[in-house]
mmCIF file of C-alpha atoms and ligand atoms in Angstrom:
data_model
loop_
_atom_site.group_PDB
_atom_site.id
_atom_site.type_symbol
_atom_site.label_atom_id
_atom_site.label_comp_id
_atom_site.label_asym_id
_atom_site.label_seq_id
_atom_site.Cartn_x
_atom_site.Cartn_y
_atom_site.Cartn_z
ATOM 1 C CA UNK Y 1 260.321 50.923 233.988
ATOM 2 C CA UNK Y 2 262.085 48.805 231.528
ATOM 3 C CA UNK Y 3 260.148 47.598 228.264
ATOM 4 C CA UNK Y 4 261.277 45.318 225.650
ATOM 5 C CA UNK Y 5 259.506 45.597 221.997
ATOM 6 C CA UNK Y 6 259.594 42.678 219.606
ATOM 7 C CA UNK Y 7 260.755 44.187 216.369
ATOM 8 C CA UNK Y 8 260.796 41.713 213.232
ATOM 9 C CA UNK Y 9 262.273 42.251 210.026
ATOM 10 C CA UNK Y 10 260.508 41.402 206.795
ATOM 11 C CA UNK Y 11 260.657 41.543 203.152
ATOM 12 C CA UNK Y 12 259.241 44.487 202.338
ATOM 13 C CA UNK Y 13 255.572 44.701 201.140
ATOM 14 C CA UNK Y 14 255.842 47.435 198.366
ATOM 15 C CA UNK Y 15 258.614 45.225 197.012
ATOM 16 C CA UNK Y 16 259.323 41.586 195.479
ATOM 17 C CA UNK Y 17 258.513 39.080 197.788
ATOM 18 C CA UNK Y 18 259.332 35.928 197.244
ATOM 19 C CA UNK Y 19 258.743 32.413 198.516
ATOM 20 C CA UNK Y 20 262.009 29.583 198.451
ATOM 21 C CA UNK Y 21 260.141 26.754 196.929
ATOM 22 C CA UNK Y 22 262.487 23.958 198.676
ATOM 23 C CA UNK Y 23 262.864 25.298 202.081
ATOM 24 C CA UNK Y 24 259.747 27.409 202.271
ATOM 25 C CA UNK Y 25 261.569 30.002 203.416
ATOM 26 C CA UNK Y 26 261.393 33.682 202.448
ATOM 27 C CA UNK Y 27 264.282 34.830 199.705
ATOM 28 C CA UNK Y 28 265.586 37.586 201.688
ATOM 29 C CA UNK Y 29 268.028 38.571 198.680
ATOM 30 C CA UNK Y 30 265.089 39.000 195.881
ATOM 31 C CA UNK Y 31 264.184 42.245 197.237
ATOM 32 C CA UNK Y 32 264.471 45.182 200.072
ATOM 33 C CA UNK Y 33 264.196 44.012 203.685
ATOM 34 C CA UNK Y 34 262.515 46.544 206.531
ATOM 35 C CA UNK Y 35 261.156 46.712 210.179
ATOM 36 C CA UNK Y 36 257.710 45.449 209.995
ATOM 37 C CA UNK Y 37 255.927 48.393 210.617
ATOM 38 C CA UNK Y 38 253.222 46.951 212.891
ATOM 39 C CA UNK Y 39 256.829 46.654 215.387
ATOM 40 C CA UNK Y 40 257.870 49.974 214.840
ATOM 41 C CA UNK Y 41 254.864 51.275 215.849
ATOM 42 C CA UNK Y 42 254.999 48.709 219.175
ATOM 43 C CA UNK Y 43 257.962 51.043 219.149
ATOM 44 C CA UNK Y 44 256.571 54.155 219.100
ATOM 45 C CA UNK Y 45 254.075 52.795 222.154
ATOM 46 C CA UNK Y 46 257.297 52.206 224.442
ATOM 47 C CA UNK Y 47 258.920 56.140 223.364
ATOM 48 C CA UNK Y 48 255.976 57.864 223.657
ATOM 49 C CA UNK Y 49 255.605 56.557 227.296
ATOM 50 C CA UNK Y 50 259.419 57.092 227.408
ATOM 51 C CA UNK Y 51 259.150 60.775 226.886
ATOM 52 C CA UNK Y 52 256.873 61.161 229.366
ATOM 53 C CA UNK Y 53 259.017 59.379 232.214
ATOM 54 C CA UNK Y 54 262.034 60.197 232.543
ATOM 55 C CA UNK Y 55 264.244 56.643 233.466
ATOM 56 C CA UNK Y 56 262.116 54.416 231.007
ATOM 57 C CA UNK Y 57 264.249 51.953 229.310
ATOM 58 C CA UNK Y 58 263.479 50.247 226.083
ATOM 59 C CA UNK Y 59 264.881 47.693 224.717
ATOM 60 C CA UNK Y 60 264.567 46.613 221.232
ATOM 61 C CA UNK Y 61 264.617 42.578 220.797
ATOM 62 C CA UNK Y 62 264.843 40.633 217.752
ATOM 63 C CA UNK Y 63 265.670 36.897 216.508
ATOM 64 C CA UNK Y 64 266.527 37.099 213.374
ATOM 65 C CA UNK Y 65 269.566 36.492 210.402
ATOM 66 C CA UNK Y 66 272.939 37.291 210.824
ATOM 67 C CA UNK Y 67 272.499 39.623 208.128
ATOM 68 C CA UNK Y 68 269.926 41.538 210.122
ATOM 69 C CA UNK Y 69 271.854 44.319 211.540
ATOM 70 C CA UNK Y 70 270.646 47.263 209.428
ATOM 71 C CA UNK Y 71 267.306 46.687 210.881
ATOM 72 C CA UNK Y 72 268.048 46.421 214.657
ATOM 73 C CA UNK Y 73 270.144 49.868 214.069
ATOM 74 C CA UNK Y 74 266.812 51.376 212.955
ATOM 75 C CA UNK Y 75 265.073 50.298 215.883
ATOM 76 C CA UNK Y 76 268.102 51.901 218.115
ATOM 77 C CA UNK Y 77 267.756 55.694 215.069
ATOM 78 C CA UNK Y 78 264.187 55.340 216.039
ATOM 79 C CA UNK Y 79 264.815 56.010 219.759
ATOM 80 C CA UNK Y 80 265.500 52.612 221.832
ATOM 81 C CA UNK Y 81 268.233 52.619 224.007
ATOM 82 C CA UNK Y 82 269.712 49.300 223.256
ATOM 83 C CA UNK Y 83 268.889 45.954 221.204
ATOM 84 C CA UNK Y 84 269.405 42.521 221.834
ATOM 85 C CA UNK Y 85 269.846 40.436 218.587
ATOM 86 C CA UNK Y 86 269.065 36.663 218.731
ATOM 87 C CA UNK Y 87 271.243 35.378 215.563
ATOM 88 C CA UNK Y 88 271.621 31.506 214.960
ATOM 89 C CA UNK Y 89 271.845 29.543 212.184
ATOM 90 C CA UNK Y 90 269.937 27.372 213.702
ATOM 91 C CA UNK Y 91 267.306 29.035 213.668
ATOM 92 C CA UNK Y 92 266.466 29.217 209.934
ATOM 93 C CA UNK Y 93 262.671 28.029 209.762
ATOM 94 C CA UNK Y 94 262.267 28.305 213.391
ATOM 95 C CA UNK Y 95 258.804 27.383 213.537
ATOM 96 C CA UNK Y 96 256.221 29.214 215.984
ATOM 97 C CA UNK Y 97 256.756 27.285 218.677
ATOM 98 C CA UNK Y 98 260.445 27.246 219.180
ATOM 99 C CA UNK Y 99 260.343 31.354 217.855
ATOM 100 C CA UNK Y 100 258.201 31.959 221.051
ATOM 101 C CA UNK Y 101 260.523 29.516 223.349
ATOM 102 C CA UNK Y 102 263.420 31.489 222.049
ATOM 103 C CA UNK Y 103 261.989 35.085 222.374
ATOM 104 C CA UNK Y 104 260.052 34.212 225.554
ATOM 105 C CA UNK Y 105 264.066 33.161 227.099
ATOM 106 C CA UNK Y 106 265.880 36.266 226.032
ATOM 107 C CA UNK Y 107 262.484 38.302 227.758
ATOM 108 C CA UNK Y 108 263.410 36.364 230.848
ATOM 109 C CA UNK Y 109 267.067 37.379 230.469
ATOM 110 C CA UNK Y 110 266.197 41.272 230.236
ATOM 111 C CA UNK Y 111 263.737 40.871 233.340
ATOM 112 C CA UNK Y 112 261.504 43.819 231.763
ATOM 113 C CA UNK Y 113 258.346 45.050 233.279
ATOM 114 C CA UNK Y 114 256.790 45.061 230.127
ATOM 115 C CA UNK Y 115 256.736 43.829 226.534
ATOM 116 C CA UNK Y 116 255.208 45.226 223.846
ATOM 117 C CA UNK Y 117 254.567 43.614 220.337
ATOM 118 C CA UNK Y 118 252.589 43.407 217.153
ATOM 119 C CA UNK Y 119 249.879 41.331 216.533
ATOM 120 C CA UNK Y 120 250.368 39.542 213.278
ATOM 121 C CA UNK Y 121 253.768 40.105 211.444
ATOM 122 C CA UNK Y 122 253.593 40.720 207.110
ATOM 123 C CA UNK Y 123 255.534 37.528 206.765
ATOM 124 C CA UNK Y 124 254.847 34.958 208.893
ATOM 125 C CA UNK Y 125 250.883 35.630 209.958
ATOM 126 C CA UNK Y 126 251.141 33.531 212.606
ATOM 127 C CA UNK Y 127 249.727 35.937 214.980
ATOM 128 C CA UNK Y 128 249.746 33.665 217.781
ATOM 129 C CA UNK Y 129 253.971 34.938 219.488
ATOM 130 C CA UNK Y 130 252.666 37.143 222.109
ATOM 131 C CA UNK Y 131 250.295 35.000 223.558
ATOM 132 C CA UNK Y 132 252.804 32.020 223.223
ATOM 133 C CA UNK Y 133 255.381 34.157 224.944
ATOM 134 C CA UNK Y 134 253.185 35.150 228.006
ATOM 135 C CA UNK Y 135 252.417 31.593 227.992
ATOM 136 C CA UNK Y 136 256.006 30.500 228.671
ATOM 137 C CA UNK Y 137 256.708 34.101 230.691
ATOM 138 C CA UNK Y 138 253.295 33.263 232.970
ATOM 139 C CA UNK Y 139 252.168 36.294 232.316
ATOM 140 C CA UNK Y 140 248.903 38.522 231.440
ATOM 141 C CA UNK Y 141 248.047 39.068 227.900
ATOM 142 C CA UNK Y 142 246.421 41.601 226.240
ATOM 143 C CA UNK Y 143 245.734 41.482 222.945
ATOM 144 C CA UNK Y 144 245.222 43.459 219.663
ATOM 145 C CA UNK Y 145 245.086 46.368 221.674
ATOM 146 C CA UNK Y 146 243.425 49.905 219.606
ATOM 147 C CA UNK Y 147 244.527 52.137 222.660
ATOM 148 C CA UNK Y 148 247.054 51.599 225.617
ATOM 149 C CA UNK Y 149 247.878 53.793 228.872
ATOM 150 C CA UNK Y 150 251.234 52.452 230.502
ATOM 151 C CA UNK Y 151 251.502 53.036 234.285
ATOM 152 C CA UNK Y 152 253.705 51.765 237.088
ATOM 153 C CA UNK Y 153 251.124 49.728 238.662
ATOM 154 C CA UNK Y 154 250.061 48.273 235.125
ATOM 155 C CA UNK Y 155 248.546 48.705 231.263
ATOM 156 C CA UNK Y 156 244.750 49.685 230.715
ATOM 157 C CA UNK Y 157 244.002 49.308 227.451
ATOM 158 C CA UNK Y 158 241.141 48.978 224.375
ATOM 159 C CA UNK Y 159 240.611 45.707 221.963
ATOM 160 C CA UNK Y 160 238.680 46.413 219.091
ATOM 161 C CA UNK Y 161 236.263 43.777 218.957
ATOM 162 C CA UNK Y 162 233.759 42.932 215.890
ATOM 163 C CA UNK Y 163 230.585 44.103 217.829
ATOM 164 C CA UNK Y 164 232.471 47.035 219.404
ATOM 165 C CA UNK Y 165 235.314 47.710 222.374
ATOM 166 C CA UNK Y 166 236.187 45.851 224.681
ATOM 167 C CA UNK Y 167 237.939 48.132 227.344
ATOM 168 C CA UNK Y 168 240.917 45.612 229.439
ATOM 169 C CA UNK Y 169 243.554 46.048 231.935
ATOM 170 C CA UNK Y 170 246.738 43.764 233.271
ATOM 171 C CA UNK Y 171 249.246 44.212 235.904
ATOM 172 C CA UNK Y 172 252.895 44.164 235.556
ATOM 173 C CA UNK Y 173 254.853 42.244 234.625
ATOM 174 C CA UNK Y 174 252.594 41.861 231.004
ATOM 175 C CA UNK Y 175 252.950 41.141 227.133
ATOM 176 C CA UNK Y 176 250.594 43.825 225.153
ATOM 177 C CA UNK Y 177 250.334 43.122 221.608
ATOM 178 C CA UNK Y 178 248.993 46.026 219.806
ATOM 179 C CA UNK Y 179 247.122 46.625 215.703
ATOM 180 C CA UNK Y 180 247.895 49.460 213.324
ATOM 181 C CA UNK Y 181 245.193 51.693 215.007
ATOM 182 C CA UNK Y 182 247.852 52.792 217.261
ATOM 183 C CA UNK Y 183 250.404 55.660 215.570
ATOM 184 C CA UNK Y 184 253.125 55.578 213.036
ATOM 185 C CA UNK Y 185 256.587 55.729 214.263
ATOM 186 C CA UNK Y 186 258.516 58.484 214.842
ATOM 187 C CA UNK Y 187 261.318 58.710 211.537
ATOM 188 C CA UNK Y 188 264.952 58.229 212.568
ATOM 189 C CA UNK Y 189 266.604 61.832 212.775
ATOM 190 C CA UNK Y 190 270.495 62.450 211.590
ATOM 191 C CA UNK Y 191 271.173 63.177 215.277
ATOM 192 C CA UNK Y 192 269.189 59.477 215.927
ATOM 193 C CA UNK Y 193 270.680 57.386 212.941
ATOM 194 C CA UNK Y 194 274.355 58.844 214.509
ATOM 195 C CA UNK Y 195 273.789 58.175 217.886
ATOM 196 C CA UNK Y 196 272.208 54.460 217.207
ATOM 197 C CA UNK Y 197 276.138 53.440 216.298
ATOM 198 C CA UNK Y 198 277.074 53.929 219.979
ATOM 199 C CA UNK Y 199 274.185 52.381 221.349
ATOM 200 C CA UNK Y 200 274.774 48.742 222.664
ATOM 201 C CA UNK Y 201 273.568 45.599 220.898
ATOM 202 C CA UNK Y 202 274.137 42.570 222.182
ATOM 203 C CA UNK Y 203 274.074 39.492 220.003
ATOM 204 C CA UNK Y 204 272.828 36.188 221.637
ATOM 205 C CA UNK Y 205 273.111 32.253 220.244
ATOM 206 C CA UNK Y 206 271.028 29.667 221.062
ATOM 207 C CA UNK Y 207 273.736 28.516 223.927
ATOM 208 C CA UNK Y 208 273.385 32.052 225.571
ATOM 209 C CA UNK Y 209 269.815 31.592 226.340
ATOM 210 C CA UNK Y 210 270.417 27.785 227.110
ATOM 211 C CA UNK Y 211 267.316 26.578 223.941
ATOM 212 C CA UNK Y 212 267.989 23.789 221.996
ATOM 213 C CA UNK Y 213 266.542 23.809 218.537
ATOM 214 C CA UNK Y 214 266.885 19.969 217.996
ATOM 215 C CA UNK Y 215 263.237 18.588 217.483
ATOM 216 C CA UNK Y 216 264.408 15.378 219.696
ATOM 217 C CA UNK Y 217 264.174 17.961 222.785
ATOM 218 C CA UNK Y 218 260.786 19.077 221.918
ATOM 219 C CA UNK Y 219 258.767 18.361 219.063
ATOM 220 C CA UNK Y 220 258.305 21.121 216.184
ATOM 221 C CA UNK Y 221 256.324 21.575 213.470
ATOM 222 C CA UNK Y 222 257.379 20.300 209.681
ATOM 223 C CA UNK Y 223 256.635 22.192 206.751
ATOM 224 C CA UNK Y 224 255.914 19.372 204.301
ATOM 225 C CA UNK Y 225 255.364 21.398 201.369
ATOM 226 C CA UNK Y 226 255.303 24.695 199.555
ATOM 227 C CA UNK Y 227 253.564 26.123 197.138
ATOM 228 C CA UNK Y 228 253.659 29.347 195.725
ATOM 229 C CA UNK Y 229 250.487 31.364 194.889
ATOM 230 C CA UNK Y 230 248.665 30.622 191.697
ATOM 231 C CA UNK Y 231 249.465 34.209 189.640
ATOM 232 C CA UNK Y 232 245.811 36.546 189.555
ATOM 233 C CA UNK Y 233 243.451 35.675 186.956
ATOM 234 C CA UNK Y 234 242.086 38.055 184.429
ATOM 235 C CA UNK Y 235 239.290 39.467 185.953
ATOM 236 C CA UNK Y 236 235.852 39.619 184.415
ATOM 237 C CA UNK Y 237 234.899 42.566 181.933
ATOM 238 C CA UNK Y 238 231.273 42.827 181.507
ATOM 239 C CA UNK Y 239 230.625 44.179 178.238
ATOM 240 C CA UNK Y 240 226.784 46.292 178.004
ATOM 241 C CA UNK Y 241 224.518 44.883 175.412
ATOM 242 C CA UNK Y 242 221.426 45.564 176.803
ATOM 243 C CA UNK Y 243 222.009 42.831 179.479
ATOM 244 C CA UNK Y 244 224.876 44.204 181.785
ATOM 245 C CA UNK Y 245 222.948 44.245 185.110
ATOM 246 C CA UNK Y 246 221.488 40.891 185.183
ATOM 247 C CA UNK Y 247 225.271 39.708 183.781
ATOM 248 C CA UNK Y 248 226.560 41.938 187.171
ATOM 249 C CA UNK Y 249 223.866 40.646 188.972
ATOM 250 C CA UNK Y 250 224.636 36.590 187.918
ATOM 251 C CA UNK Y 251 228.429 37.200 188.477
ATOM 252 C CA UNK Y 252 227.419 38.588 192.401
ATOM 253 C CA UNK Y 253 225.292 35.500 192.781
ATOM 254 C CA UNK Y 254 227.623 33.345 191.232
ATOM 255 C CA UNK Y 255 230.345 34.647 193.565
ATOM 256 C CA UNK Y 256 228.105 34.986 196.764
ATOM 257 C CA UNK Y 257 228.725 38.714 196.998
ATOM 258 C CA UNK Y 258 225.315 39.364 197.489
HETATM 259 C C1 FAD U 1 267.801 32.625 210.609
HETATM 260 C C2 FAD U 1 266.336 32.995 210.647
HETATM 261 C C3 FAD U 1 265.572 32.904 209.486
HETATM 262 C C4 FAD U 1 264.212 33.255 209.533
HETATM 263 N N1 FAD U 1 263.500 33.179 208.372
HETATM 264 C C5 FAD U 1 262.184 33.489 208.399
HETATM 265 C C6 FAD U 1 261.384 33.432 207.206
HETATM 266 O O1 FAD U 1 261.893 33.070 206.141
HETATM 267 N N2 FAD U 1 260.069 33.793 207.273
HETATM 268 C C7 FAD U 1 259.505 34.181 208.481
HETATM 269 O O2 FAD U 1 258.299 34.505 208.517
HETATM 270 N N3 FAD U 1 260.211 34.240 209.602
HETATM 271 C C8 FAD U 1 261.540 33.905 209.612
HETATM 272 N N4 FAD U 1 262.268 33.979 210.749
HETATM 273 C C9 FAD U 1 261.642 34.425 211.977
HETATM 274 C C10 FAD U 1 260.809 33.374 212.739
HETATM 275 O O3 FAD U 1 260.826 32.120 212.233
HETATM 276 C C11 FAD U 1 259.429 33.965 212.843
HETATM 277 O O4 FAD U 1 259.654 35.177 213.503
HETATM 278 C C12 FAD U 1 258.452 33.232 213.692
HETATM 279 O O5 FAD U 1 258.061 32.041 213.084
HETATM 280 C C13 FAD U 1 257.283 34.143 214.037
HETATM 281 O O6 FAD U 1 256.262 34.066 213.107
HETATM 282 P P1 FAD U 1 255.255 35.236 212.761
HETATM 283 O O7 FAD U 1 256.017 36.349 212.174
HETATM 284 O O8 FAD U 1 254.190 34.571 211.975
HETATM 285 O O9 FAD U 1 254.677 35.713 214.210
HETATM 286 P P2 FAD U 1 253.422 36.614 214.587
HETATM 287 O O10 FAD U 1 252.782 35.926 215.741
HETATM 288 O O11 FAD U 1 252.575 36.974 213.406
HETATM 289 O O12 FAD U 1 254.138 37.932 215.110
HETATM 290 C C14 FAD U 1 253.461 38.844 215.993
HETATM 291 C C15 FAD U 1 254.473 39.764 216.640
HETATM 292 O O13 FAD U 1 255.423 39.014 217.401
HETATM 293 C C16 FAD U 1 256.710 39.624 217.307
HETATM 294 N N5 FAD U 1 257.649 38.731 216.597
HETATM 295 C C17 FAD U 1 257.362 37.675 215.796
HETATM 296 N N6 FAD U 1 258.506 37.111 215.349
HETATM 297 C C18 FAD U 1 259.525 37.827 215.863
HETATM 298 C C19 FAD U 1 260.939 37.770 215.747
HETATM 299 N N7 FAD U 1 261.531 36.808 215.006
HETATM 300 N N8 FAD U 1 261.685 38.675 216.408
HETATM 301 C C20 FAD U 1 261.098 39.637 217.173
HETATM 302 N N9 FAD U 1 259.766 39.759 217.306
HETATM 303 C C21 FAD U 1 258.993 38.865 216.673
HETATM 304 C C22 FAD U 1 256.521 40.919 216.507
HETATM 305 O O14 FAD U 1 256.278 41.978 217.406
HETATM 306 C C23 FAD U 1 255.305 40.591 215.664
HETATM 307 O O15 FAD U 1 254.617 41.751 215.250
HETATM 308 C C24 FAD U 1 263.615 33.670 210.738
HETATM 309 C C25 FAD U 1 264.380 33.754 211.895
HETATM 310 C C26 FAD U 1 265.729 33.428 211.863
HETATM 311 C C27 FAD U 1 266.529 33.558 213.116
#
């Protein structure tokens, strides 16, 4: 079987993240970068099933900036067995739409029998490229899955639904996106982080995969403006003179906490 994971890099959460107020772009310099971990995990989904069947190959797939490459080589130290790296200028403030064309053409390319993803990335949010890539693909889609058994004939699976589980299964070919209920990735070994050097990584352009990011070929979406978020307010200190639980009370009303 041959799976492809969508791996994404972000700025990292525990650090400085910060917003490019005239291209609304993320300032990948003003702090660390990482693997979002919702993809390594996606990751782990593929290597587990890996282990377990001997011949598996997974494929680590990314579109993302030049400067990327220290990420994809984690995904390869983790355990895949080769990336594919969609780099292109272009492709600075891709929006969703021509992210999921793009992603959705390098899937058809590597002819897997499955792709697994996250559900919502830490930067974007959009939370909407797996089901816009089995769109293109024509494919089944399961979503947000909790829990996920791989087999050759197809993926059985559980989405965690507000008023309880909803159990689901797909055949193969199939884009699964999975949520953080699912566990941590393995860490990168010495023997891994060596052997990721060797491993192939192929680096595509937009020409490769024949997309054309010009908005005259098909219409995108235009950030009009950005905005960064108003810094935290002080919060409210309650002081007790006698009155502090109809004060608490008034400020959970006020609020509609309660
Ligand atoms: C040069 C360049 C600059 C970019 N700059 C930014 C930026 O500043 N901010 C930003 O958010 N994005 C940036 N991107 C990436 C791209 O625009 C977004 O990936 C895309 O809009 C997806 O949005 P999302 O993360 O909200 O998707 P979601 O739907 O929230 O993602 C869900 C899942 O889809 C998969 N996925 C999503 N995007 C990718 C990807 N690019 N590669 C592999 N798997 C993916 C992951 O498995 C992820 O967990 C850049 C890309 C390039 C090539």
């Amino acid at each position: 079987m041959k799976i492809v994971v969508l791996v994404k890099e972000v700025p990292d959460t525990y650090g400085d993240r910060k917003l490019n107020l005239e291209t609304g772009l993320a300032e990948r310099g003003a702090g660390d970068v990482v693997l979002d971990e919702i993809t390594e995990r996606a990751l782990e989904v593929a290597l587990s099933f890996a282990d377990k069947n001997e011949g598996t190959e997974v494929v680590a797939l990314t579109m993302a900036p030049e400067g990327s490459t220290a990420s994809v080589r984690r995904a390869l130290a983790i355990g895949a067995g080769s990336a594919v790296h969609i780099a292109d200028e272009q492709l600075a403030g891709a929006d969703l739409g021509l992210s999921a064309e793009v992603l959705a053409a390098a899937i058809r390319r590597a002819e897997p029998d499955l792709v697994i993803t996250g559900n919502l990335s830490t930067d974007g949010s959009g939370g909407v490229i797996p089901a816009m890539i089995a769109e293109h693909l024509g494919w089944p889609h399961a979503t947000a899955l909790t829990a996920v058994e791989i087999a050759a004939e197809g993926i059985t699976g559980t989405r965690g639904a507000d008023a309880g589980a909803q159990p689901i299964s797909a055949s193969l070919p199939a884009v699964i996106s999975i949520t953080e209920a699912l566990p941590d990735a393995r860490f990168p070994n010495f023997k891994g982080i060596m052997a990721a050097k060797k491993k192939p990584l192929e680096v595509l352009s937009l020409d490769d995969l024949g997309v054309s990011a010009d908005p005259a070929v098909a219409p995108r979406t235009i950030m009009t403006s950005v905005s960064e978020k108003p810094p935290r307010a002080a919060g409210v200190k309650i002081v007790d003179e006698g009155d502090a639980a109809e004060k608490l009370v008034e400020f959970l009303v006020q609020n509609r906490l309660v």
